[in-house]
Amino acid sequence: MTEVRSRIASRSYLPGTRLPSVRAQAQTMQLSISTVVEAYERLAAEGVITSRRGAGFYVAGPVAPLALADMGPKVEREVDPLWISRQSLEADATLLKPGCGWLPADWLFEAGMRRALRAVARAETLELVEYATPLGHPGLRQLLARRMHGIGVDAAPDQIMLTESGIQAIDLICRFLLEPGDTVMVDDPCYFNFHSLLKAHRVNVVSIPYTPTGPDVGRFEAALKAHSPRLYITNSGLHNPTGAVLSAVVAHRLLKLAEASDLVIVEDDIFADFEAVPAPRLAAFDGLSRVIHVSSFSKTISASLRCGYVAARPDWIEGLADLKIATSFGGGRLSAEILFAALTDSGYRKHMETVRERLAKAMEKTVAKLADLGIKPWLVPGAGMFLWCQLPTGVDAATVARACLKEGVVLAPGNAFSQASSATGFVRFNVAQSQDARVYKVLARALSA
């Protein structure tokens, strides 16, 4: 019954679709015929499907609203990727959020933001009230081109398009390149909102185990041959959630495989400003031929300021710009103005130096405190805010997360990041959000229980 409901929720089964025959369904799911008959009859009793004498069972009713929470296997809602995000976003000041994906408010560029807001408030009327151009703020795109050149990615300003966020950039790319039923590869583990976004696009997802130097190249090659994926979405700078860095050797091997298989790679580079030394970038090696580069500044300047960007080859930027107009028209001109003022503020460079120093100290302190509880890092990253950790043997991360949630601590258990559910004993910690001693007291009680 859950399987049928899931397919209706994902719109794999539209109204009027004939369900597999009782015998075929029994063979597919390795169940007895009587079990399938009972499931179909119960669904019919609920009005979800209808029975037509001599013709089988059919989906009833109008097209179901797209319900991401109902797609895929049922999980405890406290540890579902979307629910983790909602808990963190809805949390009041009393909740502790070592599982969230952003810096504490007082770590962000508040002073620079206030100066930027005052400067933009004095701008010409058109800058305050008019729609943006299709590609977005010219000055900001020029600045972004110079910044990308600093990490080896050469993109002209007209190869860069501003978006509402990094996630909107990836959403537009998925709309541009994918059809329902296509296959997309992701890392295992990977940023959990990739899973939620790809569900909304109704594509098949294949996960590739991630290593300290990048995706497992052997498994990557095997997946290319077995599934013919259209896209691969990854972080190559500071990987989320592991903190690992892509090596140059792995990057070259990935690009050779991508070229041979007609694969497009989407490189999410949102953590670039946390790096002390820039890691290899796929877009730098590829020259934006088969790689699309995406980023934003929600992690370093302000999450309220919704402005991201996508860099790609010129013909793709043209198509993406048309799609952006069709779905959001002019984009956030005011946000781009404020972001440009903040990034060109004399204090931003010093601000990021301070943030990197604070994160390094927080990383060291968090590793030590977790070690006292028998929690070990998969690796200790050289930079960034995330620590991917393994709990003591036999401890289930989802169970610990539910126990901590009751005491006002939001964790991010491993299987929320794993398409293959291979991270049962792992938790991602945000070291900047893990400095309150109460986190470890609650965690200790949950582990003991």
Short mmCIF file of C-alpha atoms in Angstrom, two decimals, residues 8-434:
data_model
loop_
_atom_site.label_atom_id
_atom_site.label_comp_id
_atom_site.label_asym_id
_atom_site.label_seq_id
_atom_site.Cartn_x
_atom_site.Cartn_y
_atom_site.Cartn_z
CA ILE A 8 0.79 8.23 -6.80
CA ALA A 9 2.42 10.99 -4.70
CA SER A 10 5.40 11.16 -7.08
CA ARG A 11 2.98 11.14 -10.07
CA SER A 12 4.50 7.98 -11.49
CA TYR A 13 0.89 6.75 -11.37
CA LEU A 14 -1.47 9.41 -12.74
CA PRO A 15 -5.29 9.23 -12.49
CA GLY A 16 -6.59 6.46 -14.73
CA THR A 17 -3.27 4.56 -14.71
CA ARG A 18 -3.78 0.81 -14.59
CA LEU A 19 -1.88 -0.76 -11.73
CA PRO A 20 0.27 -3.84 -12.35
CA SER A 21 -1.80 -7.01 -12.23
CA VAL A 22 -2.05 -8.79 -8.91
CA ARG A 23 0.19 -11.57 -10.19
CA ALA A 24 2.80 -9.16 -11.66
CA GLN A 25 2.87 -7.07 -8.49
CA ALA A 26 3.29 -10.18 -6.37
CA GLN A 27 6.26 -11.29 -8.45
CA THR A 28 7.87 -7.82 -8.44
CA MET A 29 7.56 -7.33 -4.69
CA GLN A 30 8.11 -11.01 -3.83
CA LEU A 31 4.83 -11.24 -1.96
CA SER A 32 2.00 -13.72 -2.04
CA ILE A 33 -0.91 -13.04 -4.39
CA SER A 34 -3.29 -12.91 -1.44
CA THR A 35 -1.23 -10.11 0.16
CA VAL A 36 -1.40 -8.01 -2.99
CA VAL A 37 -5.14 -8.63 -3.34
CA GLU A 38 -5.66 -7.50 0.26
CA ALA A 39 -3.53 -4.36 -0.27
CA TYR A 40 -5.41 -3.42 -3.47
CA GLU A 41 -8.77 -4.00 -1.82
CA ARG A 42 -7.85 -1.79 1.14
CA LEU A 43 -6.67 0.97 -1.20
CA ALA A 44 -9.93 0.64 -3.11
CA ALA A 45 -11.87 0.89 0.15
CA GLU A 46 -10.04 4.16 0.88
CA GLY A 47 -10.91 5.49 -2.58
CA VAL A 48 -7.25 5.69 -3.63
CA ILE A 49 -7.79 3.22 -6.49
CA THR A 50 -10.83 1.74 -8.20
CA SER A 51 -11.61 -1.79 -9.34
CA ARG A 52 -12.99 -2.47 -12.81
CA ARG A 53 -14.49 -5.90 -13.24
CA GLY A 54 -12.34 -7.99 -15.55
CA ALA A 55 -9.95 -5.10 -16.21
CA GLY A 56 -7.96 -4.72 -12.96
CA PHE A 57 -7.27 -1.79 -10.65
CA TYR A 58 -6.84 1.86 -11.65
CA VAL A 59 -5.70 5.05 -9.91
CA ALA A 60 -8.69 7.16 -8.89
CA GLY A 61 -9.26 10.87 -8.43
CA PRO A 62 -7.57 14.03 -9.72
CA VAL A 63 -3.82 14.47 -9.99
CA ALA A 64 -2.36 14.33 -6.49
CA PRO A 65 -0.46 17.37 -5.20
CA LEU A 66 3.28 16.72 -5.30
CA ALA A 67 4.07 15.51 -1.76
CA LEU A 68 7.84 15.12 -1.30
CA ALA A 69 7.41 13.66 2.19
CA ASP A 70 5.33 10.82 0.76
CA MET A 71 7.84 9.86 -1.92
CA GLY A 72 10.21 7.00 -1.24
CA PRO A 73 10.33 4.77 1.82
CA LYS A 74 8.79 6.08 5.01
CA VAL A 75 11.25 7.26 7.64
CA GLU A 76 10.85 8.80 11.07
CA ARG A 77 9.92 12.39 10.33
CA GLU A 78 12.45 13.74 12.87
CA VAL A 79 15.33 12.42 10.72
CA ASP A 80 13.88 13.09 7.27
CA PRO A 81 16.04 15.59 5.29
CA LEU A 82 13.22 18.10 4.88
CA TRP A 83 12.23 17.80 8.51
CA ILE A 84 15.79 18.46 9.72
CA SER A 85 15.75 21.66 7.68
CA ARG A 86 12.34 22.65 9.01
CA GLN A 87 13.37 22.03 12.62
CA SER A 88 16.46 24.19 12.19
CA LEU A 89 14.61 26.95 10.33
CA GLU A 90 11.69 27.01 12.79
CA ALA A 91 13.86 26.74 15.90
CA ASP A 92 13.56 29.45 18.53
CA ALA A 93 16.49 30.90 20.44
CA THR A 94 16.36 28.15 23.08
CA LEU A 95 17.09 25.33 20.63
CA LEU A 96 20.67 24.28 20.01
CA LYS A 97 21.46 23.42 16.38
CA PRO A 98 24.71 21.48 15.96
CA GLY A 99 23.04 19.74 13.02
CA CYS A 100 22.23 22.85 10.99
CA GLY A 101 24.19 23.97 7.93
CA TRP A 102 24.98 27.61 8.65
CA LEU A 103 27.04 29.80 10.95
CA PRO A 104 25.62 31.42 14.10
CA ALA A 105 24.14 34.85 13.41
CA ASP A 106 26.93 36.70 15.22
CA TRP A 107 29.54 35.00 12.97
CA LEU A 108 28.12 36.56 9.80
CA PHE A 109 29.02 39.86 8.13
CA GLU A 110 26.44 41.95 9.99
CA ALA A 111 28.43 45.19 10.11
CA GLY A 112 29.16 45.02 6.39
CA MET A 113 25.53 44.22 5.66
CA ARG A 114 24.38 47.30 7.56
CA ARG A 115 26.82 49.49 5.64
CA ALA A 116 25.65 47.92 2.37
CA LEU A 117 22.00 48.52 3.23
CA ARG A 118 22.66 52.18 4.01
CA ALA A 119 24.60 52.61 0.76
CA VAL A 120 21.90 50.96 -1.36
CA ALA A 121 19.19 53.00 0.36
CA ARG A 122 20.84 56.10 -1.13
CA ALA A 123 20.95 54.61 -4.64
CA GLU A 124 19.00 55.76 -7.69
CA THR A 125 15.28 54.97 -7.64
CA LEU A 126 15.57 52.47 -10.51
CA GLU A 127 18.00 50.34 -8.51
CA LEU A 128 15.49 50.11 -5.69
CA VAL A 129 12.33 49.37 -7.64
CA GLU A 130 13.03 48.04 -11.16
CA TYR A 131 13.40 44.46 -12.40
CA ALA A 132 16.90 43.11 -12.93
CA THR A 133 18.33 42.34 -16.37
CA PRO A 134 18.18 38.66 -17.42
CA LEU A 135 21.76 37.86 -16.34
CA GLY A 136 21.70 40.22 -13.36
CA HIS A 137 23.85 43.01 -11.91
CA PRO A 138 26.76 43.68 -14.35
CA GLY A 139 29.15 44.90 -11.67
CA LEU A 140 28.55 41.87 -9.48
CA ARG A 141 29.04 39.50 -12.41
CA GLN A 142 32.35 41.24 -13.22
CA LEU A 143 33.42 40.82 -9.59
CA LEU A 144 32.40 37.15 -9.58
CA ALA A 145 34.42 36.56 -12.75
CA ARG A 146 37.51 37.97 -11.02
CA ARG A 147 36.86 35.89 -7.89
CA MET A 148 36.48 32.68 -9.90
CA HIS A 149 39.69 33.45 -11.79
CA GLY A 150 41.40 33.32 -8.39
CA ILE A 151 40.51 29.62 -8.06
CA GLY A 152 41.37 28.82 -11.67
CA VAL A 153 37.90 29.04 -13.19
CA ASP A 154 37.89 31.30 -16.24
CA ALA A 155 34.43 32.69 -16.99
CA ALA A 156 33.53 35.91 -18.77
CA PRO A 157 30.84 38.04 -17.09
CA ASP A 158 28.35 37.03 -19.81
CA GLN A 159 28.91 33.38 -18.81
CA ILE A 160 27.58 34.16 -15.33
CA MET A 161 23.90 34.45 -14.41
CA LEU A 162 22.65 35.59 -11.01
CA THR A 163 19.94 33.55 -9.29
CA GLU A 164 17.91 33.80 -6.11
CA SER A 165 20.20 31.25 -4.42
CA GLY A 166 22.55 28.36 -5.08
CA ILE A 167 19.64 25.95 -4.76
CA GLN A 168 17.62 27.92 -7.32
CA ALA A 169 20.61 27.71 -9.65
CA ILE A 170 20.64 23.91 -9.35
CA ASP A 171 16.87 23.78 -9.73
CA LEU A 172 17.10 25.76 -12.99
CA ILE A 173 19.84 23.44 -14.25
CA CYS A 174 17.67 20.41 -13.47
CA ARG A 175 14.73 22.00 -15.32
CA PHE A 176 17.05 22.82 -18.22
CA LEU A 177 18.76 19.44 -18.64
CA LEU A 178 16.53 16.77 -17.08
CA GLU A 179 13.30 14.96 -17.87
CA PRO A 180 11.34 12.87 -15.33
CA GLY A 181 12.86 9.40 -15.27
CA ASP A 182 16.40 10.56 -16.08
CA THR A 183 19.20 9.42 -13.79
CA VAL A 184 21.33 11.72 -11.63
CA MET A 185 24.42 10.73 -9.64
CA VAL A 186 25.21 12.19 -6.23
CA ASP A 187 27.84 11.49 -3.61
CA ASP A 188 27.14 9.19 -0.69
CA PRO A 189 26.96 11.01 1.65
CA CYS A 190 25.98 14.36 0.11
CA TYR A 191 24.12 17.54 1.05
CA PHE A 192 20.68 16.25 1.98
CA ASN A 193 18.71 18.93 0.16
CA PHE A 194 20.04 17.51 -3.13
CA HIS A 195 17.89 14.45 -2.36
CA SER A 196 14.79 16.57 -1.73
CA LEU A 197 15.32 18.70 -4.84
CA LEU A 198 15.85 15.67 -7.08
CA LYS A 199 12.69 14.07 -5.72
CA ALA A 200 10.78 17.12 -6.87
CA HIS A 201 12.18 16.62 -10.39
CA ARG A 202 11.09 12.95 -10.34
CA VAL A 203 14.42 11.55 -11.46
CA ASN A 204 16.24 8.38 -10.52
CA VAL A 205 19.12 8.94 -8.11
CA VAL A 206 22.26 6.80 -7.96
CA SER A 207 24.74 7.42 -5.15
CA ILE A 208 28.51 6.95 -5.34
CA PRO A 209 30.54 6.32 -2.14
CA TYR A 210 32.69 9.32 -1.25
CA THR A 211 36.31 8.93 -0.15
CA PRO A 212 38.74 11.42 1.47
CA THR A 213 39.94 12.41 -2.04
CA GLY A 214 36.61 12.44 -3.90
CA PRO A 215 34.07 9.94 -5.23
CA ASP A 216 35.11 6.29 -5.60
CA VAL A 217 36.27 6.36 -9.23
CA GLY A 218 35.68 2.64 -9.81
CA ARG A 219 32.09 2.86 -8.58
CA PHE A 220 31.65 6.09 -10.55
CA GLU A 221 32.71 4.39 -13.78
CA ALA A 222 30.51 1.36 -13.10
CA ALA A 223 27.49 3.60 -12.47
CA LEU A 224 28.09 5.46 -15.75
CA LYS A 225 27.99 2.18 -17.65
CA ALA A 226 25.03 0.74 -15.77
CA HIS A 227 22.74 3.80 -15.58
CA SER A 228 23.80 6.34 -18.26
CA PRO A 229 23.19 9.30 -15.92
CA ARG A 230 22.59 12.79 -17.29
CA LEU A 231 23.99 14.76 -14.33
CA TYR A 232 26.42 14.40 -11.44
CA ILE A 233 26.01 16.93 -8.58
CA THR A 234 28.86 17.40 -6.11
CA ASN A 235 30.95 19.75 -3.95
CA SER A 236 34.59 19.71 -4.98
CA GLY A 237 35.92 22.40 -2.65
CA LEU A 238 34.89 21.58 0.91
CA HIS A 239 32.56 18.62 0.63
CA ASN A 240 29.28 18.63 2.54
CA PRO A 241 28.97 16.75 4.92
CA THR A 242 32.44 15.16 5.09
CA GLY A 243 34.73 18.19 4.78
CA ALA A 244 36.87 16.22 2.31
CA VAL A 245 38.67 17.87 -0.61
CA LEU A 246 38.75 16.59 -4.19
CA SER A 247 42.25 15.62 -5.32
CA ALA A 248 43.65 16.70 -8.70
CA VAL A 249 44.15 13.06 -9.75
CA VAL A 250 40.54 12.12 -9.04
CA ALA A 251 39.31 15.30 -10.74
CA HIS A 252 41.15 14.44 -13.98
CA ARG A 253 39.82 10.86 -13.94
CA LEU A 254 36.26 12.06 -13.38
CA LEU A 255 36.44 14.51 -16.26
CA LYS A 256 37.76 11.87 -18.65
CA LEU A 257 34.90 9.56 -17.70
CA ALA A 258 32.37 12.39 -18.03
CA GLU A 259 33.60 13.30 -21.51
CA ALA A 260 33.41 9.69 -22.70
CA SER A 261 29.85 9.26 -21.39
CA ASP A 262 28.24 12.65 -22.21
CA LEU A 263 27.79 13.39 -18.50
CA VAL A 264 27.25 16.96 -17.23
CA ILE A 265 28.72 17.84 -13.83
CA VAL A 266 27.21 20.45 -11.50
CA GLU A 267 29.82 21.76 -9.06
CA ASP A 268 28.33 23.43 -5.98
CA ASP A 269 31.06 25.70 -4.57
CA ILE A 270 29.22 27.42 -1.74
CA PHE A 271 32.03 26.94 0.80
CA ALA A 272 34.82 28.51 -1.28
CA ASP A 273 35.45 31.43 1.09
CA PHE A 274 36.08 29.06 4.02
CA GLU A 275 39.14 27.56 2.33
CA ALA A 276 42.63 28.54 3.46
CA VAL A 277 44.10 27.11 0.24
CA PRO A 278 41.86 26.61 -2.84
CA ALA A 279 41.23 22.97 -3.71
CA PRO A 280 41.17 21.71 -7.32
CA ARG A 281 37.98 22.69 -9.13
CA LEU A 282 36.40 20.57 -11.84
CA ALA A 283 35.29 23.73 -13.63
CA ALA A 284 38.91 24.93 -13.73
CA PHE A 285 40.20 21.74 -15.35
CA ASP A 286 37.22 21.48 -17.69
CA GLY A 287 37.00 25.12 -18.76
CA LEU A 288 33.21 25.15 -18.24
CA SER A 289 32.67 22.75 -21.12
CA ARG A 290 30.86 19.90 -19.34
CA VAL A 291 30.97 21.40 -15.82
CA ILE A 292 28.50 23.98 -14.50
CA HIS A 293 29.75 26.03 -11.54
CA VAL A 294 27.26 27.16 -8.87
CA SER A 295 27.58 29.14 -5.64
CA SER A 296 26.10 31.76 -3.30
CA PHE A 297 27.01 33.79 -0.21
CA SER A 298 24.34 32.64 2.25
CA LYS A 299 26.99 30.93 4.42
CA THR A 300 29.36 33.89 4.73
CA ILE A 301 27.40 37.15 4.43
CA SER A 302 23.71 36.55 5.15
CA ALA A 303 21.19 33.75 4.67
CA SER A 304 18.45 36.40 4.42
CA LEU A 305 20.14 37.91 1.37
CA ARG A 306 19.03 35.52 -1.36
CA CYS A 307 21.51 35.78 -4.19
CA GLY A 308 23.46 33.03 -5.94
CA TYR A 309 24.93 32.48 -9.36
CA VAL A 310 25.63 29.92 -12.05
CA ALA A 311 28.58 29.93 -14.47
CA ALA A 312 28.38 27.82 -17.62
CA ARG A 313 29.21 27.80 -21.30
CA PRO A 314 27.52 30.62 -23.27
CA ASP A 315 24.84 28.60 -25.08
CA TRP A 316 23.70 27.05 -21.80
CA ILE A 317 23.60 30.45 -20.08
CA GLU A 318 21.26 31.64 -22.85
CA GLY A 319 18.87 28.75 -22.22
CA LEU A 320 19.09 29.14 -18.44
CA ALA A 321 18.37 32.87 -18.71
CA ASP A 322 15.20 32.15 -20.70
CA LEU A 323 14.16 29.60 -18.10
CA LYS A 324 14.87 32.04 -15.28
CA ILE A 325 12.65 34.65 -16.93
CA ALA A 326 9.88 32.07 -17.38
CA THR A 327 9.98 31.01 -13.71
CA SER A 328 10.98 34.15 -11.77
CA PHE A 329 11.09 36.95 -14.36
CA GLY A 330 13.53 39.65 -13.27
CA GLY A 331 15.28 38.12 -10.29
CA GLY A 332 16.44 39.90 -7.14
CA ARG A 333 17.93 43.20 -8.25
CA LEU A 334 17.90 44.67 -4.76
CA SER A 335 19.63 41.61 -3.27
CA ALA A 336 22.33 41.81 -5.94
CA GLU A 337 22.92 45.49 -5.20
CA ILE A 338 23.31 44.79 -1.49
CA LEU A 339 25.56 41.77 -2.10
CA PHE A 340 27.81 43.77 -4.43
CA ALA A 341 28.16 46.51 -1.81
CA ALA A 342 28.96 43.95 0.91
CA LEU A 343 31.53 42.04 -1.16
CA THR A 344 33.34 45.25 -2.14
CA ASP A 345 33.27 46.52 1.44
CA SER A 346 36.77 46.94 2.88
CA GLY A 347 35.87 44.75 5.84
CA TYR A 348 34.83 41.56 4.03
CA ARG A 349 38.34 40.13 3.59
CA LYS A 350 39.18 40.67 7.26
CA HIS A 351 35.79 39.28 8.26
CA MET A 352 36.49 36.02 6.43
CA GLU A 353 39.99 35.77 7.92
CA THR A 354 38.40 36.00 11.36
CA VAL A 355 35.75 33.41 10.48
CA ARG A 356 38.40 30.95 9.25
CA GLU A 357 40.40 31.40 12.47
CA ARG A 358 37.29 30.90 14.63
CA LEU A 359 36.32 27.78 12.68
CA ALA A 360 39.79 26.27 13.09
CA LYS A 361 39.60 26.73 16.88
CA ALA A 362 36.02 25.43 16.98
CA MET A 363 37.04 22.38 14.94
CA GLU A 364 39.82 21.50 17.38
CA LYS A 365 37.59 21.98 20.41
CA THR A 366 34.69 19.98 18.93
CA VAL A 367 36.93 17.04 17.96
CA ALA A 368 38.25 16.87 21.53
CA LYS A 369 34.83 17.06 23.18
CA LEU A 370 33.36 14.40 20.88
CA ALA A 371 36.34 12.12 21.55
CA ASP A 372 35.42 12.15 25.24
CA LEU A 373 32.09 10.59 24.21
CA GLY A 374 33.68 7.95 21.97
CA ILE A 375 32.66 9.79 18.77
CA LYS A 376 35.37 9.78 16.10
CA PRO A 377 35.72 11.98 12.99
CA TRP A 378 35.78 10.24 9.60
CA LEU A 379 38.50 12.77 8.84
CA VAL A 380 39.53 16.09 10.37
CA PRO A 381 39.00 18.70 7.62
CA GLY A 382 41.61 21.34 6.92
CA ALA A 383 38.93 24.04 6.84
CA GLY A 384 35.19 24.61 6.90
CA MET A 385 32.46 24.09 9.46
CA PHE A 386 31.48 20.43 9.09
CA LEU A 387 32.70 17.35 10.92
CA TRP A 388 31.45 13.94 9.71
CA CYS A 389 31.61 11.63 12.72
CA GLN A 390 31.04 7.99 13.55
CA LEU A 391 29.18 7.15 16.75
CA PRO A 392 30.31 4.30 19.02
CA THR A 393 29.82 0.84 17.54
CA GLY A 394 26.21 -0.29 17.42
CA VAL A 395 24.67 3.11 18.12
CA ASP A 396 21.97 4.24 15.71
CA ALA A 397 22.23 7.92 14.79
CA ALA A 398 18.50 8.35 14.17
CA THR A 399 17.70 7.04 17.66
CA VAL A 400 20.23 9.42 19.20
CA ALA A 401 18.82 12.32 17.15
CA ARG A 402 15.28 11.68 18.35
CA ALA A 403 16.45 11.51 21.97
CA CYS A 404 18.41 14.77 21.63
CA LEU A 405 15.49 16.49 19.94
CA LYS A 406 13.36 15.92 23.04
CA GLU A 407 15.94 17.92 24.99
CA GLY A 408 16.14 20.80 22.52
CA VAL A 409 19.17 19.76 20.46
CA VAL A 410 18.81 19.32 16.69
CA LEU A 411 21.25 16.80 15.22
CA ALA A 412 21.81 15.77 11.60
CA PRO A 413 21.98 11.93 11.52
CA GLY A 414 23.91 10.26 8.73
CA ASN A 415 21.21 8.56 6.71
CA ALA A 416 19.66 11.94 5.92
CA PHE A 417 22.75 12.45 3.75
CA SER A 418 22.91 8.92 2.35
CA GLN A 419 20.76 7.85 -0.59
CA ALA A 420 21.85 4.24 0.08
CA SER A 421 21.09 4.49 3.84
CA SER A 422 24.70 3.50 4.47
CA ALA A 423 25.42 6.03 7.24
CA THR A 424 23.35 4.63 10.12
CA GLY A 425 26.13 5.26 12.64
CA PHE A 426 27.20 8.73 11.43
CA VAL A 427 26.28 12.29 12.42
CA ARG A 428 27.27 15.61 10.84
CA PHE A 429 28.30 18.26 13.35
CA ASN A 430 28.54 21.98 12.59
CA VAL A 431 31.52 22.99 14.75
CA ALA A 432 30.45 26.65 14.89
CA GLN A 433 27.08 25.58 16.33
CA SER A 434 28.62 23.02 18.73
#
